Amino acid sequence: MSSPPSAAERYLAIRRPLEVGYWLITCLLSAVGNSATVWIDVQRAGLGSAQWEVVSWEAGSALALLALVPATVWFTARWPVHLDTWWRRLPLYALASVVWSLLHVGLMVGIRKAVYALHGAQYSFDDAYLYEYLKDVRTFLGIVVVLHGYRLLLRRLQGEASLLAAPDDGAAPVEPVERPERFLVRKLGREFLVAAGDIEWVQASGNYANLHVRGKVYPLRSTLADLQTRLDPARFVRVHRSHLVNVTRIASIEPLDSGDARLHLDDGTVVPCSRRCREALRAATGA
């Protein structure tokens, strides 16, 4: 009898809707809270702005931020920051903050202009970009920190794979890292080994390669190309620019009219196979 799923496994099963809900609720609370405080400031200063104007300012900013979340998530996953590489990423993230702010301001101003037009008024942004950037760069940095911290926690929950390293006394590695038979997985303070042959398929994810093993996903800090050179070429074949598959796990191959194919694995998983990789797959499977 299998053990019941842990709290971490239950969370991982529903994390996508919770992630979406987090951003929706965060932006909603930001719009409501900022609208309330700005309205109080407007009333105190006697500026005479209408309540709908204040709401359009803050709601427009929050909606623009929400629209940029998918791109920000993709960017930070594609070029993650690590303790040993942060200084190389710094110029890229500095440039990204400028682009992020330009997009945020453009979307925000567009929303405000649309709301003002509906009220028969005209919105003027003037020349306030530097002011907005000084606010946006802090917001962008905060989002980057949240995303990296969340991903680090997620890797700890689901387990993070690594190659078996050399012992502390400087002796040779436990096994040749050029062709490892096992990977070390650290999960919530525990360590266990995963046999290379148990890996069903691998998917590239930024600077990580996600190892899929018996329904679990273990991120390994490696490019897909580098990992491919370390795995048995008779068993693991590149079937897509972002996928490796263990050919012993393929149950059937479904050709498509485009020349591509779908690989149906024995656990029901479907993995894409590009047309240019079909020949390598045929050579490995004899199909």
Tab-separated table of N, CA, C and O in Angstrom, residues 111-163:
chain	number	residue	atom	x	y	z
A	111	ILE	N	-4.145	52.366	-20.107
A	111	ILE	CA	-5.366	52.068	-19.338
A	111	ILE	C	-5.977	53.348	-18.788
A	111	ILE	O	-7.200	53.569	-18.851
A	112	ARG	N	-5.136	54.219	-18.245
A	112	ARG	CA	-5.643	55.477	-17.685
A	112	ARG	C	-6.284	56.340	-18.768
A	112	ARG	O	-7.344	56.939	-18.551
A	113	LYS	N	-5.654	56.413	-19.921
A	113	LYS	CA	-6.223	57.217	-21.018
A	113	LYS	C	-7.588	56.669	-21.442
A	113	LYS	O	-8.511	57.439	-21.736
A	114	ALA	N	-7.704	55.329	-21.460
A	114	ALA	CA	-8.979	54.720	-21.854
A	114	ALA	C	-10.074	55.056	-20.842
A	114	ALA	O	-11.214	55.382	-21.222
A	115	VAL	N	-9.749	54.993	-19.551
A	115	VAL	CA	-10.739	55.308	-18.517
A	115	VAL	C	-11.134	56.781	-18.592
A	115	VAL	O	-12.324	57.129	-18.495
A	116	TYR	N	-10.164	57.649	-18.749
A	116	TYR	CA	-10.462	59.081	-18.852
A	116	TYR	C	-11.336	59.362	-20.069
A	116	TYR	O	-12.266	60.193	-20.005
A	117	ALA	N	-11.059	58.689	-21.187
A	117	ALA	CA	-11.856	58.900	-22.401
A	117	ALA	C	-13.309	58.492	-22.180
A	117	ALA	O	-14.235	59.144	-22.684
A	118	LEU	N	-13.505	57.408	-21.417
A	118	LEU	CA	-14.869	56.976	-21.113
A	118	LEU	C	-15.626	58.017	-20.289
A	118	LEU	O	-16.863	58.077	-20.341
A	119	HIS	N	-14.905	58.829	-19.532
A	119	HIS	CA	-15.522	59.887	-18.723
A	119	HIS	C	-15.482	61.237	-19.428
A	119	HIS	O	-15.745	62.276	-18.809
A	120	GLY	N	-15.142	61.219	-20.719
A	120	GLY	CA	-15.113	62.457	-21.485
A	120	GLY	C	-14.002	63.404	-21.064
A	120	GLY	O	-14.112	64.618	-21.241
A	121	ALA	N	-12.911	62.840	-20.504
A	121	ALA	CA	-11.781	63.666	-20.059
A	121	ALA	C	-10.517	63.203	-20.765
A	121	ALA	O	-10.515	62.238	-21.530
A	122	GLN	N	-9.433	63.912	-20.515
A	122	GLN	CA	-8.157	63.582	-21.149
A	122	GLN	C	-7.085	63.416	-20.082
A	122	GLN	O	-6.925	64.268	-19.203
A	123	TYR	N	-6.346	62.313	-20.175
A	123	TYR	CA	-5.286	62.053	-19.194
A	123	TYR	C	-3.958	62.517	-19.750
A	123	TYR	O	-3.611	62.254	-20.902
A	124	SER	N	-3.177	63.214	-18.939
A	124	SER	CA	-1.869	63.711	-19.354
A	124	SER	C	-0.807	63.113	-18.431
A	124	SER	O	-0.849	63.306	-17.215
A	125	PHE	N	0.142	62.386	-19.026
A	125	PHE	CA	1.211	61.769	-18.244
A	125	PHE	C	2.362	62.743	-17.991
A	125	PHE	O	3.115	62.608	-17.036
A	126	ASP	N	2.511	63.714	-18.866
A	126	ASP	CA	3.602	64.696	-18.806
A	126	ASP	C	4.953	63.982	-18.948
A	126	ASP	O	5.080	63.032	-19.695
A	127	ASP	N	5.944	64.427	-18.199
A	127	ASP	CA	7.296	63.877	-18.325
A	127	ASP	C	7.708	63.277	-16.985
A	127	ASP	O	8.651	63.745	-16.329
A	128	ALA	N	7.009	62.227	-16.601
A	128	ALA	CA	7.208	61.667	-15.260
A	128	ALA	C	7.857	60.289	-15.297
A	128	ALA	O	7.765	59.537	-14.330
A	129	TYR	N	8.557	59.941	-16.393
A	129	TYR	CA	9.086	58.582	-16.489
A	129	TYR	C	10.153	58.300	-15.429
A	129	TYR	O	10.168	57.225	-14.831
A	130	LEU	N	11.069	59.252	-15.206
A	130	LEU	CA	12.122	59.013	-14.219
A	130	LEU	C	11.515	58.730	-12.846
A	130	LEU	O	11.971	57.830	-12.125
A	131	TYR	N	10.475	59.476	-12.499
A	131	TYR	CA	9.782	59.259	-11.224
A	131	TYR	C	9.189	57.850	-11.172
A	131	TYR	O	9.313	57.147	-10.167
A	132	GLU	N	8.570	57.452	-12.283
A	132	GLU	CA	7.961	56.124	-12.323
A	132	GLU	C	9.025	55.031	-12.295
A	132	GLU	O	8.835	53.985	-11.663
A	133	TYR	N	10.151	55.260	-12.986
A	133	TYR	CA	11.200	54.242	-13.000
A	133	TYR	C	11.760	54.001	-11.604
A	133	TYR	O	12.043	52.863	-11.223
A	134	LEU	N	11.941	55.069	-10.831
A	134	LEU	CA	12.468	54.921	-9.482
A	134	LEU	C	11.533	54.065	-8.615
A	134	LEU	O	11.987	53.368	-7.707
A	135	LYS	N	10.239	54.126	-8.898
A	135	LYS	CA	9.299	53.240	-8.201
A	135	LYS	C	9.317	51.838	-8.808
A	135	LYS	O	9.307	50.842	-8.091
A	136	ASP	N	9.356	51.790	-10.142
A	136	ASP	CA	9.273	50.505	-10.829
A	136	ASP	C	10.483	49.620	-10.566
A	136	ASP	O	10.351	48.393	-10.481
A	137	VAL	N	11.670	50.207	-10.463
A	137	VAL	CA	12.860	49.379	-10.269
A	137	VAL	C	12.798	48.664	-8.927
A	137	VAL	O	13.245	47.510	-8.801
A	138	ARG	N	12.193	49.298	-7.927
A	138	ARG	CA	12.029	48.632	-6.633
A	138	ARG	C	10.984	47.520	-6.727
A	138	ARG	O	11.153	46.443	-6.138
A	139	THR	N	9.917	47.794	-7.471
A	139	THR	CA	8.892	46.761	-7.663
A	139	THR	C	9.460	45.576	-8.429
A	139	THR	O	9.236	44.410	-8.069
A	140	PHE	N	10.214	45.855	-9.498
A	140	PHE	CA	10.822	44.807	-10.305
A	140	PHE	C	11.775	43.963	-9.457
A	140	PHE	O	11.751	42.731	-9.507
A	141	LEU	N	12.612	44.629	-8.659
A	141	LEU	CA	13.537	43.910	-7.791
A	141	LEU	C	12.790	43.041	-6.786
A	141	LEU	O	13.172	41.892	-6.537
A	142	GLY	N	11.708	43.572	-6.241
A	142	GLY	CA	10.914	42.791	-5.298
A	142	GLY	C	10.328	41.543	-5.933
A	142	GLY	O	10.335	40.460	-5.331
A	143	ILE	N	9.829	41.673	-7.174
A	143	ILE	CA	9.265	40.515	-7.882
A	143	ILE	C	10.348	39.488	-8.165
A	143	ILE	O	10.137	38.273	-8.011
A	144	VAL	N	11.529	39.952	-8.573
A	144	VAL	CA	12.653	39.044	-8.853
A	144	VAL	C	13.025	38.260	-7.601
A	144	VAL	O	13.239	37.041	-7.644
A	145	VAL	N	13.111	38.941	-6.471
A	145	VAL	CA	13.459	38.274	-5.207
A	145	VAL	C	12.389	37.251	-4.831
A	145	VAL	O	12.699	36.118	-4.418
A	146	VAL	N	11.120	37.625	-4.973
A	146	VAL	CA	10.023	36.709	-4.647
A	146	VAL	C	10.074	35.463	-5.528
A	146	VAL	O	9.952	34.329	-5.043
A	147	LEU	N	10.277	35.646	-6.833
A	147	LEU	CA	10.303	34.511	-7.752
A	147	LEU	C	11.476	33.579	-7.479
A	147	LEU	O	11.324	32.355	-7.470
A	148	HIS	N	12.646	34.151	-7.233
A	148	HIS	CA	13.810	33.306	-6.961
A	148	HIS	C	13.667	32.590	-5.612
A	148	HIS	O	14.027	31.414	-5.489
A	149	GLY	N	13.168	33.302	-4.613
A	149	GLY	CA	12.967	32.667	-3.314
A	149	GLY	C	11.939	31.560	-3.392
A	149	GLY	O	12.114	30.489	-2.784
A	150	TYR	N	10.865	31.804	-4.142
A	150	TYR	CA	9.813	30.787	-4.287
A	150	TYR	C	10.340	29.561	-5.012
A	150	TYR	O	10.058	28.420	-4.618
A	151	ARG	N	11.127	29.767	-6.064
A	151	ARG	CA	11.669	28.623	-6.805
A	151	ARG	C	12.653	27.821	-5.948
A	151	ARG	O	12.711	26.594	-6.058
A	152	LEU	N	13.424	28.512	-5.137
A	152	LEU	CA	14.337	27.808	-4.240
A	152	LEU	C	13.558	26.932	-3.263
A	152	LEU	O	13.904	25.759	-3.037
A	153	LEU	N	12.485	27.476	-2.692
A	153	LEU	CA	11.646	26.704	-1.782
A	153	LEU	C	10.997	25.537	-2.506
A	153	LEU	O	10.915	24.418	-1.981
A	154	LEU	N	10.557	25.781	-3.740
A	154	LEU	CA	9.910	24.728	-4.526
A	154	LEU	C	10.875	23.577	-4.801
A	154	LEU	O	10.494	22.399	-4.724
A	155	ARG	N	12.122	23.916	-5.116
A	155	ARG	CA	13.115	22.868	-5.356
A	155	ARG	C	13.381	22.065	-4.089
A	155	ARG	O	13.627	20.866	-4.138
A	156	ARG	N	13.339	22.736	-2.938
A	156	ARG	CA	13.534	22.016	-1.682
A	156	ARG	C	12.356	21.083	-1.404
A	156	ARG	O	12.524	19.994	-0.848
A	157	LEU	N	11.150	21.502	-1.799
A	157	LEU	CA	9.969	20.678	-1.581
A	157	LEU	C	9.958	19.454	-2.482
A	157	LEU	O	9.676	18.335	-2.042
A	158	GLN	N	10.245	19.655	-3.770
A	158	GLN	CA	10.131	18.546	-4.714
A	158	GLN	C	11.430	17.754	-4.850
A	158	GLN	O	11.433	16.643	-5.388
A	159	GLY	N	12.532	18.300	-4.325
A	159	GLY	CA	13.817	17.621	-4.423
A	159	GLY	C	14.630	18.180	-5.565
A	159	GLY	O	14.110	18.422	-6.648
A	160	GLU	N	15.918	18.391	-5.323
A	160	GLU	CA	16.811	18.938	-6.333
A	160	GLU	C	17.947	17.952	-6.563
A	160	GLU	O	18.622	17.533	-5.630
A	161	ALA	N	18.140	17.554	-7.821
A	161	ALA	CA	19.129	16.544	-8.151
A	161	ALA	C	20.493	17.169	-8.402
A	161	ALA	O	20.606	18.344	-8.781
A	162	SER	N	21.530	16.369	-8.184
A	162	SER	CA	22.892	16.792	-8.494
A	162	SER	C	23.715	15.555	-8.780
A	162	SER	O	23.327	14.428	-8.449
A	163	LEU	N	24.879	15.750	-9.420
A	163	LEU	CA	25.794	14.649	-9.644
A	163	LEU	C	26.467	14.281	-8.332
A	163	LEU	O	26.659	15.127	-7.458
